[in-house]
PDB file of C-alpha atoms and ligand atoms in Angstrom:
ATOM      1  CA  MET A   1    -111.180 -28.425 102.500  1.00  0.00           C
ATOM      2  CA  ASN A   2    -114.531 -29.425 103.892  1.00  0.00           C
ATOM      3  CA  ARG A   3    -115.320 -29.528 107.605  1.00  0.00           C
ATOM      4  CA  GLU A   4    -114.307 -33.181 108.019  1.00  0.00           C
ATOM      5  CA  ALA A   5    -111.009 -32.588 106.216  1.00  0.00           C
ATOM      6  CA  VAL A   6    -110.225 -29.607 108.490  1.00  0.00           C
ATOM      7  CA  MET A   7    -110.923 -31.713 111.594  1.00  0.00           C
ATOM      8  CA  LYS A   8    -108.847 -34.599 110.251  1.00  0.00           C
ATOM      9  CA  SER A   9    -105.910 -32.378 109.322  1.00  0.00           C
ATOM     10  CA  TYR A  10    -105.781 -30.651 112.705  1.00  0.00           C
ATOM     11  CA  ARG A  11    -106.297 -33.952 114.552  1.00  0.00           C
ATOM     12  CA  ARG A  12    -103.198 -35.203 112.800  1.00  0.00           C
ATOM     13  CA  HIS A  13    -101.078 -32.090 113.155  1.00  0.00           C
ATOM     14  CA  ALA A  14    -102.171 -30.564 116.471  1.00  0.00           C
ATOM     15  CA  GLY A  15     -98.997 -31.891 118.130  1.00  0.00           C
ATOM     16  CA  GLY A  16     -96.661 -30.098 115.703  1.00  0.00           C
ATOM     17  CA  TYR A  17     -98.668 -26.910 115.225  1.00  0.00           C
ATOM     18  CA  ASP A  18     -96.959 -24.716 117.798  1.00  0.00           C
ATOM     19  CA  LEU A  19     -93.529 -25.729 116.559  1.00  0.00           C
ATOM     20  CA  TYR A  20     -94.300 -24.799 112.940  1.00  0.00           C
ATOM     21  CA  PHE A  21     -96.608 -21.818 113.411  1.00  0.00           C
ATOM     22  CA  GLY A  22     -96.028 -20.606 116.963  1.00  0.00           C
ATOM     23  CA  ALA A  23     -93.115 -18.145 116.948  1.00  0.00           C
ATOM     24  CA  VAL A  24     -93.146 -17.413 113.211  1.00  0.00           C
ATOM     25  CA  LEU A  25     -96.740 -16.075 113.229  1.00  0.00           C
ATOM     26  CA  HIS A  26     -96.649 -14.552 116.702  1.00  0.00           C
ATOM     27  CA  PRO A  27     -95.842 -10.967 115.673  1.00  0.00           C
ATOM     28  CA  GLY A  28     -99.143 -10.990 113.754  1.00  0.00           C
ATOM     29  CA  ARG A  29    -101.081 -12.160 116.817  1.00  0.00           C
ATOM     30  CA  LYS A  30     -99.434  -9.417 118.897  1.00  0.00           C
ATOM     31  CA  ALA A  31    -100.188  -6.824 116.217  1.00  0.00           C
ATOM     32  CA  VAL A  32    -103.900  -7.738 116.325  1.00  0.00           C
ATOM     33  CA  LEU A  33    -104.011  -7.401 120.108  1.00  0.00           C
ATOM     34  CA  ALA A  34    -102.164  -4.073 119.928  1.00  0.00           C
ATOM     35  CA  ARG A  35    -104.810  -2.718 117.534  1.00  0.00           C
ATOM     36  CA  MET A  36    -107.864  -4.064 119.336  1.00  0.00           C
ATOM     37  CA  ASN A  37    -107.732  -1.327 121.964  1.00  0.00           C
ATOM     38  CA  LEU A  38    -109.589  -3.590 124.393  1.00  0.00           C
ATOM     39  CA  GLN A  39    -111.484  -1.908 127.197  1.00  0.00           C
ATOM     40  CA  PRO A  40    -112.258  -3.456 130.604  1.00  0.00           C
ATOM     41  CA  GLY A  41    -115.411  -5.549 130.485  1.00  0.00           C
ATOM     42  CA  GLU A  42    -115.444  -6.049 126.707  1.00  0.00           C
ATOM     43  CA  HIS A  43    -116.254  -9.487 125.341  1.00  0.00           C
ATOM     44  CA  VAL A  44    -114.072 -10.818 122.516  1.00  0.00           C
ATOM     45  CA  LEU A  45    -114.765 -13.820 120.308  1.00  0.00           C
ATOM     46  CA  GLU A  46    -111.780 -15.536 118.703  1.00  0.00           C
ATOM     47  CA  VAL A  47    -112.841 -17.976 115.985  1.00  0.00           C
ATOM     48  CA  GLY A  48    -110.429 -20.796 115.115  1.00  0.00           C
ATOM     49  CA  VAL A  49    -108.544 -20.255 118.369  1.00  0.00           C
ATOM     50  CA  GLY A  50    -106.525 -23.427 117.732  1.00  0.00           C
ATOM     51  CA  THR A  51    -104.007 -24.311 120.434  1.00  0.00           C
ATOM     52  CA  GLY A  52    -104.623 -20.970 122.137  1.00  0.00           C
ATOM     53  CA  LEU A  53    -101.335 -19.289 121.271  1.00  0.00           C
ATOM     54  CA  SER A  54    -102.990 -15.857 121.463  1.00  0.00           C
ATOM     55  CA  LEU A  55    -104.752 -16.435 124.782  1.00  0.00           C
ATOM     56  CA  PRO A  56    -101.986 -15.134 127.101  1.00  0.00           C
ATOM     57  CA  LEU A  57    -101.984 -11.868 125.115  1.00  0.00           C
ATOM     58  CA  TYR A  58    -105.493 -10.799 126.166  1.00  0.00           C
ATOM     59  CA  PRO A  59    -105.837  -8.518 129.193  1.00  0.00           C
ATOM     60  CA  ARG A  60    -107.478 -10.267 132.142  1.00  0.00           C
ATOM     61  CA  ASP A  61    -110.174  -7.625 132.485  1.00  0.00           C
ATOM     62  CA  VAL A  62    -111.831  -8.634 129.189  1.00  0.00           C
ATOM     63  CA  ARG A  63    -113.884 -11.782 128.601  1.00  0.00           C
ATOM     64  CA  VAL A  64    -112.573 -14.014 125.848  1.00  0.00           C
ATOM     65  CA  THR A  65    -114.530 -16.771 124.132  1.00  0.00           C
ATOM     66  CA  GLY A  66    -112.519 -19.043 121.855  1.00  0.00           C
ATOM     67  CA  ILE A  67    -114.048 -21.578 119.493  1.00  0.00           C
ATOM     68  CA  ASP A  68    -112.588 -24.171 117.150  1.00  0.00           C
ATOM     69  CA  LEU A  69    -113.716 -27.151 115.080  1.00  0.00           C
ATOM     70  CA  SER A  70    -110.823 -29.311 116.239  1.00  0.00           C
ATOM     71  CA  GLN A  71    -111.106 -31.010 119.627  1.00  0.00           C
ATOM     72  CA  GLU A  72    -107.380 -31.810 119.508  1.00  0.00           C
ATOM     73  CA  MET A  73    -106.360 -28.168 118.963  1.00  0.00           C
ATOM     74  CA  LEU A  74    -108.801 -27.032 121.653  1.00  0.00           C
ATOM     75  CA  ALA A  75    -107.443 -29.583 124.141  1.00  0.00           C
ATOM     76  CA  ARG A  76    -104.104 -27.811 123.899  1.00  0.00           C
ATOM     77  CA  ALA A  77    -105.766 -24.432 124.368  1.00  0.00           C
ATOM     78  CA  GLU A  78    -107.536 -25.815 127.426  1.00  0.00           C
ATOM     79  CA  ASP A  79    -104.158 -27.007 128.820  1.00  0.00           C
ATOM     80  CA  SER A  80    -102.743 -23.473 128.426  1.00  0.00           C
ATOM     81  CA  LYS A  81    -105.818 -21.963 130.037  1.00  0.00           C
ATOM     82  CA  GLN A  82    -105.434 -24.242 133.074  1.00  0.00           C
ATOM     83  CA  ARG A  83    -101.655 -23.901 133.296  1.00  0.00           C
ATOM     84  CA  LEU A  84    -101.734 -20.093 133.078  1.00  0.00           C
ATOM     85  CA  GLY A  85    -104.906 -19.641 135.149  1.00  0.00           C
ATOM     86  CA  LEU A  86    -106.765 -17.819 132.366  1.00  0.00           C
ATOM     87  CA  ASP A  87    -110.115 -17.672 134.156  1.00  0.00           C
ATOM     88  CA  HIS A  88    -111.380 -14.938 131.823  1.00  0.00           C
ATOM     89  CA  VAL A  89    -111.238 -17.368 128.860  1.00  0.00           C
ATOM     90  CA  ALA A  90    -114.012 -19.802 127.835  1.00  0.00           C
ATOM     91  CA  LEU A  91    -113.406 -22.405 125.118  1.00  0.00           C
ATOM     92  CA  HIS A  92    -115.983 -24.286 123.037  1.00  0.00           C
ATOM     93  CA  CYS A  93    -115.911 -26.764 120.190  1.00  0.00           C
ATOM     94  CA  MET A  94    -118.057 -25.049 117.549  1.00  0.00           C
ATOM     95  CA  ASP A  95    -118.148 -24.421 113.815  1.00  0.00           C
ATOM     96  CA  ALA A  96    -117.506 -20.719 113.215  1.00  0.00           C
ATOM     97  CA  GLU A  97    -119.603 -20.943 110.047  1.00  0.00           C
ATOM     98  CA  ARG A  98    -122.695 -21.958 112.080  1.00  0.00           C
ATOM     99  CA  MET A  99    -122.301 -20.417 115.504  1.00  0.00           C
ATOM    100  CA  ASP A 100    -124.728 -21.000 118.364  1.00  0.00           C
ATOM    101  CA  PHE A 101    -124.328 -17.430 119.661  1.00  0.00           C
ATOM    102  CA  PRO A 102    -127.192 -14.933 119.301  1.00  0.00           C
ATOM    103  CA  ASP A 103    -126.800 -11.895 117.047  1.00  0.00           C
ATOM    104  CA  HIS A 104    -124.707  -9.002 118.422  1.00  0.00           C
ATOM    105  CA  SER A 105    -123.105 -10.999 121.274  1.00  0.00           C
ATOM    106  CA  PHE A 106    -119.528  -9.700 121.128  1.00  0.00           C
ATOM    107  CA  ASP A 107    -117.738  -6.340 121.117  1.00  0.00           C
ATOM    108  CA  LYS A 108    -114.895  -7.573 118.908  1.00  0.00           C
ATOM    109  CA  VAL A 109    -114.509 -10.683 116.764  1.00  0.00           C
ATOM    110  CA  VAL A 110    -111.152 -11.922 115.533  1.00  0.00           C
ATOM    111  CA  ALA A 111    -109.886 -14.645 113.198  1.00  0.00           C
ATOM    112  CA  MET A 112    -106.148 -15.321 113.245  1.00  0.00           C
ATOM    113  CA  TYR A 113    -104.884 -17.457 110.355  1.00  0.00           C
ATOM    114  CA  VAL A 114    -108.304 -19.053 109.845  1.00  0.00           C
ATOM    115  CA  VAL A 115    -109.937 -17.595 106.723  1.00  0.00           C
ATOM    116  CA  SER A 116    -107.690 -19.461 104.256  1.00  0.00           C
ATOM    117  CA  VAL A 117    -108.347 -22.768 106.059  1.00  0.00           C
ATOM    118  CA  ALA A 118    -112.084 -22.508 106.769  1.00  0.00           C
ATOM    119  CA  PRO A 119    -114.294 -24.544 104.416  1.00  0.00           C
ATOM    120  CA  ASP A 120    -116.356 -21.485 103.419  1.00  0.00           C
ATOM    121  CA  PRO A 121    -114.612 -18.160 104.157  1.00  0.00           C
ATOM    122  CA  VAL A 122    -117.616 -16.068 103.070  1.00  0.00           C
ATOM    123  CA  ARG A 123    -119.947 -17.903 105.416  1.00  0.00           C
ATOM    124  CA  LEU A 124    -117.355 -17.525 108.179  1.00  0.00           C
ATOM    125  CA  VAL A 125    -117.135 -13.752 107.693  1.00  0.00           C
ATOM    126  CA  ASN A 126    -120.935 -13.449 107.547  1.00  0.00           C
ATOM    127  CA  GLU A 127    -121.160 -15.241 110.880  1.00  0.00           C
ATOM    128  CA  MET A 128    -118.452 -12.997 112.361  1.00  0.00           C
ATOM    129  CA  ARG A 129    -120.518  -9.993 111.237  1.00  0.00           C
ATOM    130  CA  ARG A 130    -123.726 -11.441 112.699  1.00  0.00           C
ATOM    131  CA  VAL A 131    -122.402 -12.096 116.211  1.00  0.00           C
ATOM    132  CA  CYS A 132    -120.538  -8.779 116.476  1.00  0.00           C
ATOM    133  CA  LYS A 133    -122.344  -5.838 118.065  1.00  0.00           C
ATOM    134  CA  PRO A 134    -123.153  -2.815 115.889  1.00  0.00           C
ATOM    135  CA  GLY A 135    -120.249  -0.426 116.360  1.00  0.00           C
ATOM    136  CA  GLY A 136    -117.930  -3.341 117.163  1.00  0.00           C
ATOM    137  CA  GLN A 137    -114.942  -4.372 115.079  1.00  0.00           C
ATOM    138  CA  LEU A 138    -113.801  -7.407 113.106  1.00  0.00           C
ATOM    139  CA  TYR A 139    -110.105  -8.292 112.883  1.00  0.00           C
ATOM    140  CA  ILE A 140    -108.605 -10.766 110.437  1.00  0.00           C
ATOM    141  CA  VAL A 141    -104.948 -11.671 110.120  1.00  0.00           C
ATOM    142  CA  ASN A 142    -103.981 -14.090 107.393  1.00  0.00           C
ATOM    143  CA  HIS A 143    -101.648 -14.771 104.526  1.00  0.00           C
ATOM    144  CA  PHE A 144    -103.124 -13.552 101.248  1.00  0.00           C
ATOM    145  CA  GLN A 145    -101.609 -13.581  97.809  1.00  0.00           C
ATOM    146  CA  GLN A 146    -101.296 -10.063  96.444  1.00  0.00           C
ATOM    147  CA  ALA A 147    -100.280  -9.369  92.892  1.00  0.00           C
ATOM    148  CA  GLY A 148     -96.803  -7.909  92.469  1.00  0.00           C
ATOM    149  CA  THR A 149     -95.600  -8.490  96.036  1.00  0.00           C
ATOM    150  CA  LEU A 150     -92.953 -10.659  97.643  1.00  0.00           C
ATOM    151  CA  THR A 151     -95.655 -12.702  99.361  1.00  0.00           C
ATOM    152  CA  GLY A 152     -96.229 -14.850  96.254  1.00  0.00           C
ATOM    153  CA  PHE A 153     -92.635 -16.050  96.403  1.00  0.00           C
ATOM    154  CA  LEU A 154     -92.833 -16.581 100.171  1.00  0.00           C
ATOM    155  CA  SER A 155     -96.015 -18.647  99.823  1.00  0.00           C
ATOM    156  CA  ARG A 156     -94.338 -20.964  97.356  1.00  0.00           C
ATOM    157  CA  VAL A 157     -91.452 -21.462  99.805  1.00  0.00           C
ATOM    158  CA  ALA A 158     -93.866 -22.126 102.689  1.00  0.00           C
ATOM    159  CA  ALA A 159     -96.278 -24.300 100.651  1.00  0.00           C
ATOM    160  CA  PRO A 160     -94.993 -27.722 101.829  1.00  0.00           C
ATOM    161  CA  PHE A 161     -95.730 -26.743 105.455  1.00  0.00           C
ATOM    162  CA  THR A 162     -98.892 -24.724 104.966  1.00  0.00           C
ATOM    163  CA  GLY A 163    -100.388 -27.418 102.705  1.00  0.00           C
ATOM    164  CA  MET A 164    -100.161 -29.967 105.527  1.00  0.00           C
ATOM    165  CA  PHE A 165    -102.450 -27.705 107.555  1.00  0.00           C
ATOM    166  CA  GLY A 166    -105.026 -27.303 104.798  1.00  0.00           C
ATOM    167  CA  VAL A 167    -104.108 -23.738 103.895  1.00  0.00           C
ATOM    168  CA  ARG A 168    -105.497 -22.841 100.442  1.00  0.00           C
ATOM    169  CA  PRO A 169    -102.778 -21.946  97.968  1.00  0.00           C
ATOM    170  CA  ASN A 170    -103.364 -18.771  95.940  1.00  0.00           C
ATOM    171  CA  PHE A 171    -105.771 -17.235  98.447  1.00  0.00           C
ATOM    172  CA  MET A 172    -106.102 -13.815  96.850  1.00  0.00           C
ATOM    173  CA  LEU A 173    -106.841 -10.722  98.944  1.00  0.00           C
ATOM    174  CA  ASP A 174    -108.847  -8.943  96.252  1.00  0.00           C
ATOM    175  CA  ARG A 175    -111.059 -11.975  95.682  1.00  0.00           C
ATOM    176  CA  PHE A 176    -111.579 -12.453  99.438  1.00  0.00           C
ATOM    177  CA  LEU A 177    -112.647  -8.808  99.817  1.00  0.00           C
ATOM    178  CA  ARG A 178    -114.888  -8.962  96.766  1.00  0.00           C
ATOM    179  CA  ASP A 179    -116.604 -12.182  97.913  1.00  0.00           C
ATOM    180  CA  THR A 180    -117.053 -11.130 101.560  1.00  0.00           C
ATOM    181  CA  ARG A 181    -117.855  -7.492 100.640  1.00  0.00           C
ATOM    182  CA  LEU A 182    -115.883  -6.342 103.673  1.00  0.00           C
ATOM    183  CA  VAL A 183    -115.072  -2.649 103.808  1.00  0.00           C
ATOM    184  CA  VAL A 184    -111.522  -2.452 105.106  1.00  0.00           C
ATOM    185  CA  ALA A 185    -110.963   0.318 107.640  1.00  0.00           C
ATOM    186  CA  GLU A 186    -107.321  -0.552 108.248  1.00  0.00           C
ATOM    187  CA  GLN A 187    -104.879  -2.803 106.419  1.00  0.00           C
ATOM    188  CA  THR A 188    -101.279  -3.461 107.393  1.00  0.00           C
ATOM    189  CA  GLN A 189     -98.610  -6.050 106.657  1.00  0.00           C
ATOM    190  CA  VAL A 190     -97.318  -8.031 109.648  1.00  0.00           C
ATOM    191  CA  ASN A 191     -94.902 -10.904 110.350  1.00  0.00           C
ATOM    192  CA  LEU A 192     -91.494 -11.408 108.783  1.00  0.00           C
ATOM    193  CA  LEU A 193     -91.163  -9.605 105.429  1.00  0.00           C
ATOM    194  CA  GLY A 194     -94.829  -8.625 105.642  1.00  0.00           C
ATOM    195  CA  TYR A 195     -95.917 -12.215 104.981  1.00  0.00           C
ATOM    196  CA  SER A 196     -99.384 -11.717 106.538  1.00  0.00           C
ATOM    197  CA  THR A 197    -102.035  -9.020 106.215  1.00  0.00           C
ATOM    198  CA  LEU A 198    -103.986  -7.609 109.127  1.00  0.00           C
ATOM    199  CA  LEU A 199    -107.440  -6.241 108.302  1.00  0.00           C
ATOM    200  CA  ARG A 200    -109.881  -4.320 110.478  1.00  0.00           C
ATOM    201  CA  ALA A 201    -113.489  -3.889 109.372  1.00  0.00           C
ATOM    202  CA  ASP A 202    -116.806  -2.572 110.643  1.00  0.00           C
ATOM    203  CA  PRO A 203    -119.215  -5.535 110.830  1.00  0.00           C
ATOM    204  CA  GLY A 204    -122.086  -3.461 109.475  1.00  0.00           C
ATOM    205  CA  ALA A 205    -120.313  -1.997 106.440  1.00  0.00           C
ATOM    206  CA  VAL A 206    -120.978  -3.861 103.185  1.00  0.00           C
ATOM    207  CA  ALA A 207    -119.155  -3.001  99.969  1.00  0.00           C
ATOM    208  CA  PRO A 208    -121.240  -2.757  96.776  1.00  0.00           C
ATOM    209  CA  ALA A 209    -121.466  -6.060  94.912  1.00  0.00           C
ATOM    210  CA  SER A 210    -118.810  -6.348  92.257  1.00  0.00           C
ATOM    211  CA  SER A 211    -119.989  -6.764  88.712  1.00  0.00           C
ATOM    212  CA  ARG A 212    -116.923  -8.891  87.941  1.00  0.00           C
ATOM    213  CA  PRO A 213    -117.571 -12.642  87.691  1.00  0.00           C
ATOM    214  CA  THR A 214    -116.120 -14.788  90.524  1.00  0.00           C
TER     215      THR A 214
HETATM  216  C1  SAM B 301    -103.992 -22.257 111.047  1.00  0.00           C
HETATM  217  S1  SAM B 301    -104.903 -22.639 112.515  1.00  0.00           S
HETATM  218  C2  SAM B 301    -104.858 -21.099 113.400  1.00  0.00           C
HETATM  219  C3  SAM B 301    -104.907 -21.299 114.904  1.00  0.00           C
HETATM  220  C4  SAM B 301    -104.732 -20.027 115.744  1.00  0.00           C
HETATM  221  N1  SAM B 301    -105.754 -19.037 115.431  1.00  0.00           N
HETATM  222  C5  SAM B 301    -103.378 -19.412 115.609  1.00  0.00           C
HETATM  223  O1  SAM B 301    -103.247 -18.185 115.678  1.00  0.00           O
HETATM  224  O2  SAM B 301    -102.390 -20.153 115.484  1.00  0.00           O
HETATM  225  C6  SAM B 301    -106.562 -22.661 111.899  1.00  0.00           C
HETATM  226  C7  SAM B 301    -107.580 -23.111 112.950  1.00  0.00           C
HETATM  227  O3  SAM B 301    -108.884 -22.810 112.457  1.00  0.00           O
HETATM  228  C8  SAM B 301    -109.752 -23.869 112.791  1.00  0.00           C
HETATM  229  N2  SAM B 301    -110.908 -23.806 111.881  1.00  0.00           N
HETATM  230  C9  SAM B 301    -110.949 -23.894 110.545  1.00  0.00           C
HETATM  231  N3  SAM B 301    -112.202 -23.761 110.084  1.00  0.00           N
HETATM  232  C10 SAM B 301    -112.984 -23.565 111.175  1.00  0.00           C
HETATM  233  C11 SAM B 301    -114.382 -23.358 111.357  1.00  0.00           C
HETATM  234  N4  SAM B 301    -115.237 -23.335 110.335  1.00  0.00           N
HETATM  235  N5  SAM B 301    -114.836 -23.200 112.617  1.00  0.00           N
HETATM  236  C12 SAM B 301    -113.999 -23.221 113.683  1.00  0.00           C
HETATM  237  N6  SAM B 301    -112.662 -23.428 113.573  1.00  0.00           N
HETATM  238  C13 SAM B 301    -112.162 -23.590 112.332  1.00  0.00           C
HETATM  239  C14 SAM B 301    -108.882 -25.115 112.646  1.00  0.00           C
HETATM  240  O4  SAM B 301    -109.422 -26.219 113.328  1.00  0.00           O
HETATM  241  C15 SAM B 301    -107.552 -24.619 113.233  1.00  0.00           C
HETATM  242  O5  SAM B 301    -107.474 -24.841 114.610  1.00  0.00           O
END
């Protein structure tokens, strides 16, 4: 999907998002937070923050900046922020593939269920690398197809729902890693039946270019 299609899709479906993808993907959000090992005073960037389902999970002694392309998704995140008094959270409408933030602005940068929806996942990851401080960490949780696993079957079952939200079918983990040249420091399956994959990577580590054609 291009940028306009993403905005249109989430404008249309913002109202139903939490019902479809709230509880079912929440173990993955919790697993990311559990691994982030956040320290007081750290500044986290969450790209594609959506309706803000993860926001109550962050400790109040860290600063959290959440961005999203969709005004309608962000309006719901803003409601949660106000309702729960999340004064440590700042929300902005911004394209994560062209961020306004200077280089090395954040200690940790996270994308939860965004890379298979974003118009250009490689550009998104490059921007996540750019705004993360050297020595910081990137976290990505997403559904990826992986050869020979149960997740292929599960994606076909979920396709009618995920398609409505612009999720790319057949989003392969090996191709994503090859194209982004991320060096994975930690990889674990999360959510029911290991449907999603959680990745942690050093923003400065770049895998050698693959000689295989894309
Ligand atoms: C599947 S939702 C995930 C929302 C949330 N992270 C969660 O855990 O439920 C994907 C979100 O990514 C946003 N998105 C997609 N591409 C984006 C981009 N290039 N920049 C910012 N947000 C983007 C969409 O607008 C949508 O809110």
